[in-house]
Coordinates of C-alpha atoms and ligand atoms in Angstrom, one line a residue:
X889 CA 120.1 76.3 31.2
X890 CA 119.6 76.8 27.4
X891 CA 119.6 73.4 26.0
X892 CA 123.2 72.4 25.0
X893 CA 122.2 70.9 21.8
X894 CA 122.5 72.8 18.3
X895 CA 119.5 73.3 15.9
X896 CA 119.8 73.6 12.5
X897 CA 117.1 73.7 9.3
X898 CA 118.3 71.7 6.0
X899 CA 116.3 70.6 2.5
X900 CA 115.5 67.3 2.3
X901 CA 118.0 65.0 1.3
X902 CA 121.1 64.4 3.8
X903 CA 123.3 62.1 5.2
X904 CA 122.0 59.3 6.8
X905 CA 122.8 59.0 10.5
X906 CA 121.9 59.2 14.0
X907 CA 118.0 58.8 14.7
X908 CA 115.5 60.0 11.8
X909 CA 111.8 61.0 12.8
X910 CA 109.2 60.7 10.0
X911 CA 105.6 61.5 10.4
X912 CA 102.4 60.3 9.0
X913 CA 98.8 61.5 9.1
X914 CA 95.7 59.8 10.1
X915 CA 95.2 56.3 8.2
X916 CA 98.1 56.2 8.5
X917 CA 99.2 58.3 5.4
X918 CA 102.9 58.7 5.1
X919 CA 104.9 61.5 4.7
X920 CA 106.7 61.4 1.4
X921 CA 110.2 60.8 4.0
X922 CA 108.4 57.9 5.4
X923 CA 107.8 56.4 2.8
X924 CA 111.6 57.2 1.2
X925 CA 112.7 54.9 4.3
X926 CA 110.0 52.5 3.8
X927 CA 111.2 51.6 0.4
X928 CA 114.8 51.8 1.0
X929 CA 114.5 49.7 4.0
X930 CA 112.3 46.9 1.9
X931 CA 109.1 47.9 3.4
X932 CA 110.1 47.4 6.9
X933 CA 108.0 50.5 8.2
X934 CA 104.9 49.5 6.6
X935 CA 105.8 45.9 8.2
X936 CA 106.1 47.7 11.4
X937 CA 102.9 49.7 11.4
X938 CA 100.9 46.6 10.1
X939 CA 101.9 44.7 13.6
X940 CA 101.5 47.4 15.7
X941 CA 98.4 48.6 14.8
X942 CA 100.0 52.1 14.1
X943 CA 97.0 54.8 12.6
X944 CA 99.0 57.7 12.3
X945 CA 96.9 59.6 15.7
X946 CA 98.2 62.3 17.3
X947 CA 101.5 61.0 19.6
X948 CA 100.8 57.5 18.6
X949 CA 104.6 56.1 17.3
X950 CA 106.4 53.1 15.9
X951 CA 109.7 53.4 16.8
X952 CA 112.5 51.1 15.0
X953 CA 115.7 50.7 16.7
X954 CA 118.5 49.3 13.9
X955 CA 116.5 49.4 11.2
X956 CA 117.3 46.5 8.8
X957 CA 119.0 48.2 5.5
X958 CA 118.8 51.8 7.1
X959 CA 121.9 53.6 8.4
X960 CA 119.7 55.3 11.2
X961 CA 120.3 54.1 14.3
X962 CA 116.6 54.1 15.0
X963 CA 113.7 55.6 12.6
X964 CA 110.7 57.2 14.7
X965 CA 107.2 57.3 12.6
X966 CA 105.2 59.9 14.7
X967 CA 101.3 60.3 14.1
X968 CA 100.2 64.0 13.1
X969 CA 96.3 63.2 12.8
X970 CA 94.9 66.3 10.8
X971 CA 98.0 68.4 10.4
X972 CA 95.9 70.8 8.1
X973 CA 93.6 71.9 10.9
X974 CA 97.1 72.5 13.0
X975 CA 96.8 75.9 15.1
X976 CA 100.4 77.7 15.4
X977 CA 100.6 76.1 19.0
X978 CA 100.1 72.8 17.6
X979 CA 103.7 72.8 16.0
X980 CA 105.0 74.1 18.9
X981 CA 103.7 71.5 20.8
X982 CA 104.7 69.2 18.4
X983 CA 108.0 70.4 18.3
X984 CA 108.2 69.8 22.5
X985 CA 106.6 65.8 21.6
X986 CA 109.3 65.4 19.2
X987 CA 112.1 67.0 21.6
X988 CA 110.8 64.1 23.9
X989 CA 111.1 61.9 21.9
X990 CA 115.0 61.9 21.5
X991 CA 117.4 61.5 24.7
X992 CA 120.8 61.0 22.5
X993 CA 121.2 57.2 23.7
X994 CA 121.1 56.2 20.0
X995 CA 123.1 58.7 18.6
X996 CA 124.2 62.3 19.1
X997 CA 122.5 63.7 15.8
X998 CA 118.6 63.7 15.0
X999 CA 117.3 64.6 11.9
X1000 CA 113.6 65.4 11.6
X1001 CA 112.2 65.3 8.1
X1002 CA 109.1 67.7 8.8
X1003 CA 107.0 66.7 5.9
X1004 CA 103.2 65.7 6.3
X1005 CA 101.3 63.0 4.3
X1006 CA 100.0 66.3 2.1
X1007 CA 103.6 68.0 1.5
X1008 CA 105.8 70.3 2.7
X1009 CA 105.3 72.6 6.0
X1010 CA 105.1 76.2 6.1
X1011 CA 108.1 78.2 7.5
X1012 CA 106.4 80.2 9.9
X1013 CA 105.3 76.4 11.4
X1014 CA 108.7 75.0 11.1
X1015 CA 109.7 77.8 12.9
X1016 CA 107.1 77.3 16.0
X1017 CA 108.0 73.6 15.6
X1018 CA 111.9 74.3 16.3
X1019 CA 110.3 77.0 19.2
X1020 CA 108.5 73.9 20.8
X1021 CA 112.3 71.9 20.2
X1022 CA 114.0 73.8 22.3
X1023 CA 111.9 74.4 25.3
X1024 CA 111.4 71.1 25.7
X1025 CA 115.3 70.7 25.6
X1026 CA 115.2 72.9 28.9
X1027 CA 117.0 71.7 31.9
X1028 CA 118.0 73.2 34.9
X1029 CA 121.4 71.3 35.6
X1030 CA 123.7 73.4 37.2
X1031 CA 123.7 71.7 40.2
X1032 CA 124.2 68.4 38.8
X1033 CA 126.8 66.1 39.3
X1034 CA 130.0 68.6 38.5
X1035 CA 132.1 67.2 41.4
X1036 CA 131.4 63.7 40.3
X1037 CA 131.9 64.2 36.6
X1038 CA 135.4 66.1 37.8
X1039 CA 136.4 62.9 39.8
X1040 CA 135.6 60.8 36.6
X1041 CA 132.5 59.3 38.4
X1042 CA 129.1 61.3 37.3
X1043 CA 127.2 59.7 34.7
X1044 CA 130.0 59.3 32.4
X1045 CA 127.9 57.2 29.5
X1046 CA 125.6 60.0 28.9
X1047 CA 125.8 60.3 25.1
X1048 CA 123.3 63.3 25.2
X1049 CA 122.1 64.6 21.7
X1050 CA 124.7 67.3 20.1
X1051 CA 122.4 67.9 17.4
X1052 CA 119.0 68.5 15.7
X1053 CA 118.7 68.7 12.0
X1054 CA 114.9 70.0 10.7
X1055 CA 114.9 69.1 7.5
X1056 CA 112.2 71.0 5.4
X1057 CA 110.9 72.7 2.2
X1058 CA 112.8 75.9 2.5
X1059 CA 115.4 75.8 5.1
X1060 CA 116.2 79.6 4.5
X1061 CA 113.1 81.0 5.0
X1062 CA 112.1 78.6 8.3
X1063 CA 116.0 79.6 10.0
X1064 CA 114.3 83.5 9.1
X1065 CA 111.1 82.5 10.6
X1066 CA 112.8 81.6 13.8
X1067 CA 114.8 84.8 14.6
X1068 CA 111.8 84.9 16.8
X1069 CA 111.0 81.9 18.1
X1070 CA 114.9 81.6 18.8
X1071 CA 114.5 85.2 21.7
X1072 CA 111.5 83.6 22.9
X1073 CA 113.0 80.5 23.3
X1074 CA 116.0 82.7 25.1
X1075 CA 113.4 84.9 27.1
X1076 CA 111.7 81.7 28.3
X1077 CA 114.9 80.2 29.2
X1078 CA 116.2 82.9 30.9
X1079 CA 113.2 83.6 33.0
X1080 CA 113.0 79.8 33.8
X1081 CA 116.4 79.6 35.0
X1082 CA 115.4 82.6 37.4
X1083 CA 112.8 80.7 38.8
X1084 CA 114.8 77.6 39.1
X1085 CA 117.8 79.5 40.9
X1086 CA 117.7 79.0 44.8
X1087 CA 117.4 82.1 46.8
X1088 CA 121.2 81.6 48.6
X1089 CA 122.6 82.2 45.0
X1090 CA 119.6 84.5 43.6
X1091 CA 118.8 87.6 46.3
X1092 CA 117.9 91.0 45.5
X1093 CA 120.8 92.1 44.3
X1094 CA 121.6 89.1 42.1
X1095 CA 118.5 89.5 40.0
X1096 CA 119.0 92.9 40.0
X1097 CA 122.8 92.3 38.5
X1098 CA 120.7 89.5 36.1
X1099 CA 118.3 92.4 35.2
X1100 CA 121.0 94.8 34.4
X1101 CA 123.0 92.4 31.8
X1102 CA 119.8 93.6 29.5
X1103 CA 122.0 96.2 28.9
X1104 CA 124.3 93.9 26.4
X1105 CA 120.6 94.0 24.1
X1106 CA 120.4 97.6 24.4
X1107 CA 118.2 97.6 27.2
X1108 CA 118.3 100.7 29.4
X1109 CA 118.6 99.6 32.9
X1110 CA 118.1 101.3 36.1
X1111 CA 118.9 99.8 39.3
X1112 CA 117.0 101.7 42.3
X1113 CA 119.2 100.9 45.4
X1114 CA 117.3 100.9 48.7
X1115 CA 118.4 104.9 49.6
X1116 CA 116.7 106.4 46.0
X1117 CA 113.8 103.9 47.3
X1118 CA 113.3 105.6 50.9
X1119 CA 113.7 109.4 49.1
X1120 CA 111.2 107.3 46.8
X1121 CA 108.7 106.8 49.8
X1122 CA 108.1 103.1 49.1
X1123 CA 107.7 102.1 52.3
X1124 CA 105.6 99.6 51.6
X1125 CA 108.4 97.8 49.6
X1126 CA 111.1 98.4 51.7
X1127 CA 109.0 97.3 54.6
X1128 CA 108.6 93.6 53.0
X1129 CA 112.3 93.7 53.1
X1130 CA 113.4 95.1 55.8
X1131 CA 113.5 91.9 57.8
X1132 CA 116.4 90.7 55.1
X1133 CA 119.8 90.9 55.7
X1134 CA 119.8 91.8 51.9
X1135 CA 118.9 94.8 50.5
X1136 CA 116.2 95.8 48.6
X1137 CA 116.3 96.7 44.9
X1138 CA 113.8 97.9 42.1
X1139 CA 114.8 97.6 38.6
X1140 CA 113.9 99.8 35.8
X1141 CA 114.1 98.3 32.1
X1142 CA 113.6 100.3 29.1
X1143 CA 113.2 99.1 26.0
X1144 CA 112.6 102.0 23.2
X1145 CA 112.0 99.8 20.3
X1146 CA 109.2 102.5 18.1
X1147 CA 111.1 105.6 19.6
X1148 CA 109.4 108.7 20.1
X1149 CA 106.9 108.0 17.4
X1150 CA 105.4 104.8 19.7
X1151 CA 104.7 107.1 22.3
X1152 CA 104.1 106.3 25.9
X1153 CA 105.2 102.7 27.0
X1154 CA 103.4 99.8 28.3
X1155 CA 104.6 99.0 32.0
X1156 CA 105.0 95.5 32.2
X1157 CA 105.3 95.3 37.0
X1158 CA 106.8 92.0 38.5
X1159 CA 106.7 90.7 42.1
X1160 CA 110.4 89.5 42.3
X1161 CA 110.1 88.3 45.9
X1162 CA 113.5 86.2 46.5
X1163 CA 112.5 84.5 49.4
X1164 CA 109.3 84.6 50.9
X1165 CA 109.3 82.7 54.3
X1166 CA 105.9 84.4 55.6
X1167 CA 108.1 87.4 57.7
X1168 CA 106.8 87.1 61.3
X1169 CA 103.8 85.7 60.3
X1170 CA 105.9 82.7 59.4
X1171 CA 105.0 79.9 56.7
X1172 CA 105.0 76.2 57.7
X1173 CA 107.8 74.8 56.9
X1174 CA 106.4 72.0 54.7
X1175 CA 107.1 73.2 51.2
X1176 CA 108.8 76.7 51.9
X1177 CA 111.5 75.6 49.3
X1178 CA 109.0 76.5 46.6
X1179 CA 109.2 80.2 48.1
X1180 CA 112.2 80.6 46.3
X1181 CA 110.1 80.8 43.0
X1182 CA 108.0 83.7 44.7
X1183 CA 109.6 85.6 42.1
X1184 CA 108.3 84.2 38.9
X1185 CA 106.5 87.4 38.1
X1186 CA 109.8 89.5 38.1
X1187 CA 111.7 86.5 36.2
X1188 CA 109.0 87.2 33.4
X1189 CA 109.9 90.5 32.9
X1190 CA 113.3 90.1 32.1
X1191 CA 113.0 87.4 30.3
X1192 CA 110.0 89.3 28.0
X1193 CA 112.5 92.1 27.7
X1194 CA 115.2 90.0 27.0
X1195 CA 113.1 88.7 24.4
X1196 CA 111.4 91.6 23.3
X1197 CA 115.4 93.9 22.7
X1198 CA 116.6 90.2 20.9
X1199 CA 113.8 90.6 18.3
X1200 CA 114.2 93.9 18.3
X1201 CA 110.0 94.6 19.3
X1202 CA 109.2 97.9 17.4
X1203 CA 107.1 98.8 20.7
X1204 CA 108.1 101.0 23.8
X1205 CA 107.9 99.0 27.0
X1206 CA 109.4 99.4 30.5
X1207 CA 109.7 96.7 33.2
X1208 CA 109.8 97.4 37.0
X1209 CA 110.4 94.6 39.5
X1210 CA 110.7 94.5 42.8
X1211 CA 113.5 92.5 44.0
X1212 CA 113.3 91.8 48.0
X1213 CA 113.4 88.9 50.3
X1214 CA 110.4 88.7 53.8
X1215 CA 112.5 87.2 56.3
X1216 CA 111.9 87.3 60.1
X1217 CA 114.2 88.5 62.1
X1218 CA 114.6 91.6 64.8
X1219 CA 114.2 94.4 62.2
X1220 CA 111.1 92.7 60.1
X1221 CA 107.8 94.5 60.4
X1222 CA 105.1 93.0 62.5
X1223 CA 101.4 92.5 62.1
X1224 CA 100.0 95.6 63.4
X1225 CA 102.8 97.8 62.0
X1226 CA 101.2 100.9 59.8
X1227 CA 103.4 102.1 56.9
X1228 CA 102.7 104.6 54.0
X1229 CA 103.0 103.6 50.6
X1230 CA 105.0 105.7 47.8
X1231 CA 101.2 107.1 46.9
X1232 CA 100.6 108.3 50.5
X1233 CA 98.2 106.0 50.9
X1234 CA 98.6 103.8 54.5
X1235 CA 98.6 100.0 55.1
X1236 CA 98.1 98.2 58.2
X1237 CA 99.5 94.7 58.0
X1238 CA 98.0 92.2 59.5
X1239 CA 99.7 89.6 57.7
X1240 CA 103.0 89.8 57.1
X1241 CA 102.9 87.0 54.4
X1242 CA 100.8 89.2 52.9
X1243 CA 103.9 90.6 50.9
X1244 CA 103.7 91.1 47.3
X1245 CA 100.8 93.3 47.0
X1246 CA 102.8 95.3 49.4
X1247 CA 105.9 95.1 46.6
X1248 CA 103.5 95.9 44.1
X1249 CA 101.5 98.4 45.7
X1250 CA 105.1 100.9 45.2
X1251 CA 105.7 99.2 41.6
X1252 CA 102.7 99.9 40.7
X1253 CA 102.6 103.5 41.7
X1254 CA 106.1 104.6 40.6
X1255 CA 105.6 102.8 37.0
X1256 CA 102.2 105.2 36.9
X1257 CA 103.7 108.5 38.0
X1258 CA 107.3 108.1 36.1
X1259 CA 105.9 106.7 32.9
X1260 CA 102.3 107.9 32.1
X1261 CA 101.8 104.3 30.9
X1262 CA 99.2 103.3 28.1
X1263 CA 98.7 100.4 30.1
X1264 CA 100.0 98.5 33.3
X1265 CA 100.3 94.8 33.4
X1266 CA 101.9 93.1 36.4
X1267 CA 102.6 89.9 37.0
X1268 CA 102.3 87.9 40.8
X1269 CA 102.9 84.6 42.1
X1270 CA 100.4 86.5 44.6
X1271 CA 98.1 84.5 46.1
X1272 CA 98.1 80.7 47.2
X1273 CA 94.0 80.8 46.5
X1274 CA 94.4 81.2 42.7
X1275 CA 95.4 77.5 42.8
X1276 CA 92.1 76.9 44.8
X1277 CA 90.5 78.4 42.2
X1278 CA 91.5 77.5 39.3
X1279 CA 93.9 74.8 40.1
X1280 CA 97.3 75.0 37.5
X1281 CA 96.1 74.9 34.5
X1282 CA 95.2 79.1 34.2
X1283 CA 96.5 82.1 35.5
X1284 CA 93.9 84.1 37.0
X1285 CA 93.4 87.4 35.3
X1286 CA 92.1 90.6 37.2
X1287 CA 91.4 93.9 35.2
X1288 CA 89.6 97.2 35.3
X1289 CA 89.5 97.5 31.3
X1290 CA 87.3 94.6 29.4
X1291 CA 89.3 95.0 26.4
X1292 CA 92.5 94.7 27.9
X1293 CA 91.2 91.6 29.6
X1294 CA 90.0 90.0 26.3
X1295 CA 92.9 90.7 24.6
X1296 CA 95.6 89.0 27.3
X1297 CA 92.7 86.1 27.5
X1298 CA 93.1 85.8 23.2
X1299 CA 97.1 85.9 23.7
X1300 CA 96.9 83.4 26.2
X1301 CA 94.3 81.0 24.3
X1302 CA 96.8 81.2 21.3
X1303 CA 99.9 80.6 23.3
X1304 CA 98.5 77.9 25.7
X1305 CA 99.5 80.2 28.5
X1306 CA 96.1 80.6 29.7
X1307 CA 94.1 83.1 31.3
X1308 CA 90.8 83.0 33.4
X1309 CA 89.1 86.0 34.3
X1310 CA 88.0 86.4 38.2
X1311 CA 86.1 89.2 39.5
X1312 CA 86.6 92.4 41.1
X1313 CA 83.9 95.2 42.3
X1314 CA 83.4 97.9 45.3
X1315 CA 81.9 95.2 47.8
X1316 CA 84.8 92.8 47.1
X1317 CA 87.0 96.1 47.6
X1318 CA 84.9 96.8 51.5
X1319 CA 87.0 93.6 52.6
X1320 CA 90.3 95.6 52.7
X1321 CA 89.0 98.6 54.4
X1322 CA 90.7 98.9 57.6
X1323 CA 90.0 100.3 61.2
X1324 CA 93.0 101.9 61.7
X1325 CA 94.6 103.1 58.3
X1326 CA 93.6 103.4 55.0
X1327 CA 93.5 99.6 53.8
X1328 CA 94.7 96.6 55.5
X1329 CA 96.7 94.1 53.2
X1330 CA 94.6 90.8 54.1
X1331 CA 91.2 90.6 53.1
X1332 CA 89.9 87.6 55.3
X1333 CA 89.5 83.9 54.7
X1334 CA 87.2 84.0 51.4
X1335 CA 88.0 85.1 48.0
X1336 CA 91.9 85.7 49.0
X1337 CA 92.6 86.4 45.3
X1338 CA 90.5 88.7 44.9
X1339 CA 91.1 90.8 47.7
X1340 CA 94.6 90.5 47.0
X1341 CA 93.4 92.0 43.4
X1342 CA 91.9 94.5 45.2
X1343 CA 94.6 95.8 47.2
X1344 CA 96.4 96.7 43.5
X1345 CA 94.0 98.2 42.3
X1346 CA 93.9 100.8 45.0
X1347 CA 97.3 101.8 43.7
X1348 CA 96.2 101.9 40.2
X1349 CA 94.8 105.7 38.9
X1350 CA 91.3 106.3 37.5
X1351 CA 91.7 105.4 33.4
X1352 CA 95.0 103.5 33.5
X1353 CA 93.7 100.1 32.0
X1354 CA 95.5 97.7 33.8
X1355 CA 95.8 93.9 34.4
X1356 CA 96.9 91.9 37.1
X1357 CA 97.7 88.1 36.3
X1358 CA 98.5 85.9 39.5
X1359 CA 100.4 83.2 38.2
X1360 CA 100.7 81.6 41.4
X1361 CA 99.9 78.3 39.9
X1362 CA 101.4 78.4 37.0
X1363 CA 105.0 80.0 36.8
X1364 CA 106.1 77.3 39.5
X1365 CA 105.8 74.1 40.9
X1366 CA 104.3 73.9 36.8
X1367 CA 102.9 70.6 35.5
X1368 CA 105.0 68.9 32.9
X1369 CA 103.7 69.8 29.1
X1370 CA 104.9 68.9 25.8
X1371 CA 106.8 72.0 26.1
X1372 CA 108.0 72.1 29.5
X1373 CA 109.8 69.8 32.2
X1374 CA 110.9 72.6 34.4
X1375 CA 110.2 73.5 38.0
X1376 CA 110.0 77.1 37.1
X1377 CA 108.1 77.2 33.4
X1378 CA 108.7 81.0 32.3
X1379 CA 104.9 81.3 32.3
X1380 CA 103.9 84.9 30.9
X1381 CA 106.7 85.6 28.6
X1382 CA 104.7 84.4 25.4
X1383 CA 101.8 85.3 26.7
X1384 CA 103.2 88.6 26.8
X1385 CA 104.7 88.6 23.3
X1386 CA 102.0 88.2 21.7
X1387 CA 99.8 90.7 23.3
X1388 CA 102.5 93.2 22.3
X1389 CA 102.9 91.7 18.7
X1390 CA 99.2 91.8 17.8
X1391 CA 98.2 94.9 20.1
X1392 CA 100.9 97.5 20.1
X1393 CA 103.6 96.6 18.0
X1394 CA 104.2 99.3 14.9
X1395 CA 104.6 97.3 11.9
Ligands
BES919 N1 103.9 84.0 47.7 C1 102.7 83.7 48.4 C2 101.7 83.0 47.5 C3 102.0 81.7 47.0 C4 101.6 80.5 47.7 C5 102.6 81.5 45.8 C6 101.9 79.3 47.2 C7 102.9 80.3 45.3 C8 102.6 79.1 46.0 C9 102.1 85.0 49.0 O1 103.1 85.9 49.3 C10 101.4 84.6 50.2 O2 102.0 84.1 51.1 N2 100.1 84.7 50.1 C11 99.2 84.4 51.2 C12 98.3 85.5 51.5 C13 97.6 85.4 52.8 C14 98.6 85.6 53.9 C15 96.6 86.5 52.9 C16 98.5 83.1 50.8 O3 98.2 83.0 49.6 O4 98.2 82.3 51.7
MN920 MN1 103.8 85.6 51.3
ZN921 ZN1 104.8 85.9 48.4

């Protein structure tokens, strides 16, 4: 759920309310806000810093609650270190520490005088700042407490913040500045809350309704019911689903931003696997709740398109998903069972938790043949081994195009969603090979990302530059960052936006 409270940018001098947060550079220097409060206040923040050893390093704080001769409810000095060697993520992140920072207890309004020791702060950094604000301010809460609230129980004293004030150099250009970061903040949000959605609420044909309310941004949508999918051929989709009492759907997104002039579009593919309980080949129980994020990939999508038609992205781009749910049941496929893909290629499963590849493998395909695509990017909680890998901190990146690879790695350095690049080649490739069809969708015990990788690519055509990113680790389950407390993180989405901004976008 988007974060309930309002942001706003203002010059410097306004009422003084609620909780203030000052910063301070390394020594500590004092922002010029600081030290406004210091004196008014009779020096009680220098007082403060003196006792508590305070140097003004990075998420070191003093924090003041009823500060003598202040009408704050509590003043928050927040070290900055070297704000002038700050990278564009580094507001961002700061933005997420200072979102931390304030639960409302105090007071309902925050105002955040975003002023370093050395002056004022550039818009475009204000901007990423708020960006960092909000997505902190995430919570999935949908769930929460309604009945309780309704019976007058729930947690009735929770005074949670209404408000954020960034008060700055030049309000007017920073609120410009964040026309952007506010649809990424959306596209994050709205891909998170996918993720976070259980799969009883969120099937197939949810996410497909979700996916068609990009409309509203001018977004031309295409819902591919499970009949167009069989004239289709994607067998290999519809087989993964088939064990569901819900059908299968794939969506089609355009979004037309540099018209005919921008020429073919980039195909952004998502696994949006509901559900994934293993099919026959059953998962253990322990932790199968998590499988209801097995769709991060697809939740990325929207939420970049989302994102992309909100900021109106001068750059062509269509998103396919495909929306299903593996089940087992009387009608799921088996291990054993041969089917042929869209690009008459066959499969044999062996593993029926094998599934996304096999949801891909028809994405992947159609996006090719349909769009003529500049490039193909898709997007995979794919592989359980990724983790093993590489643990939660990167993606792993696949790719059959080194500068398509170095560019998605740049994006992600710069946006904190990072990539690491893991290998593919021909003898990797041998592990799919299979006796009785053309490829068989498990590729043994070792290397189970890579074969996985393989398995795409053989539904990839010679000269498409394409990228797989199996985001396994980090799109759910996520680890808590400056920037994120959510289950689901919306891992890709900036990523993504800034490949497009710096790669493909017509200015
Ligand atoms: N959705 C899973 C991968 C996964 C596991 C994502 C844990 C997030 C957290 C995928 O469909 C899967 O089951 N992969 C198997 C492949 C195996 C059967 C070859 C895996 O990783 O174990
Ligand atoms: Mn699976
Ligand atoms: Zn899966």
């Amino acid at each position: 759920m988007t974060d309930q409270t309002t942001l706003s940018f203002a010059s410097k001098s306004t009422p003084a309310d609620g909780v203030a947060v000052v910063f301070a550079e390394e020594g500590p220097k004092l922002s010029g806000s600081a030290e406004d409060l210091d004196k008014k206040s009779k020096g009680l923040l220098t007082r403060a810093i003196g006792i508590t050893g305070f140097k003004g390093k990075k998420e070191q704080t003093v924090d003041l609650i009823a500060p003598q001769g202040l009408k704050f409810a509590r003043v928050v000095v927040l070290g900055l270190d070297k704000p002038g060697s700050y990278e564009p993520e580094d507001w961002v992140s700061l933005g997420g520490t200072v979102r931390g920072l304030l639960t409302g207890k105090e007071a309902p309004a925050a105002h955040i005088y975003l002023e370093t020791a050395s002056g004022e702060v550039a818009p475009a950094d204000v901007a990423s700042f708020a960006l960092g604000a909000l997505l902190r301010g995430y919570k999935f809460k949908k769930y929460k407490g309604k009945a309780r609230k309704a019976n007058g129980a729930g947690d009735g004293g929770d005074k949670s913040l209404k408000k954020i004030v960034i008060h700055c150099g030049d309000p007017k250009a920073a609120g410009q500045a964040f026309g952007w970061g506010r649809a990424l903040a959306d596209g994050v949000m709205l891909a998170r809350d996918l993720v976070n959605e259980p799969a009883n609420i969120l099937g197939p044909a949810e996410f497909a309704q979700r996916a068609k309310e990009l409309t509203k941004l001018g977004v031309q949508v295409e819902l591919l019911a499970p009949k167009t999918l069989q004239k289709l051929g994607m067998n290999s989709l519809l087989a993964v689903g088939q064990g569901s009492e819900k059908p299968s759907y794939v969506a089609v997104m355009q979004w037309k931003g540099a018209g005919a002039k921008g020429g073919e579009p980039i195909a952004i593919v998502g696994k949006g696997v509901t559900f994934d309980a293993g099919g026959i080949s059953l998962k253990p129980a322990a932790g199968m709740e998590d499988m209801k994020g097995d769709m991060a990939g697809a939740a990325c999508v929207v939420g970049l398109m989302h994102e992309l038609a909100a900021r109106k992205a001068k750059v062509n781009v269509v998103g396919i998903i495909g929306l299903v749910e593996n089940m087992p049941s009387g009608s799921a496929m088996r291990p054993g069972d041969v089917v042929t893909a869209m690009s008459g290629q066959t499969i044999e499963v062996l593993n029926t938790d094998a599934e996304g590849r096999m949801v891909l493998a028809d994405c992947l395909w159609y996006a090719q043949e349909r769009f003529k695509p500049k490039a193909v990017i898709n997007l995979a909680t794919l592989t359980g081994a990724v983790m093993v890998a590489l643990g939660k901190e990167h993606a792993g990146i696949f790719s059959n195009n080194d500068d398509l690879a170095n560019k998605l790695i740049a994006a992600g350095d710069s946006t904190g969603e990072k990539l690491w690049r893991l290998p593919l080649g021909p003898k990797y490739d041998k592990m799919i090979d299979s006796k009785v069809a053309d490829m068989k969708n498990t590729g043994g015990k070792w290397g189970g990302s890579i074969s996985a990788a393989q398995f795409l690519q053989r539904f990839i055509k010679e000269g498409t530059p394409w990228a797989h990113l199996d985001i396994a680790g980090t799109a759910m389950s996520s680890v808590d960052s400056e920037i994120n407390r959510s289950w689901g993180s919306g891992f890709g989405v900036r990523l993504l936006d800034r490949l497009i901004a710096d790669q493909y976008e017509r200015r």
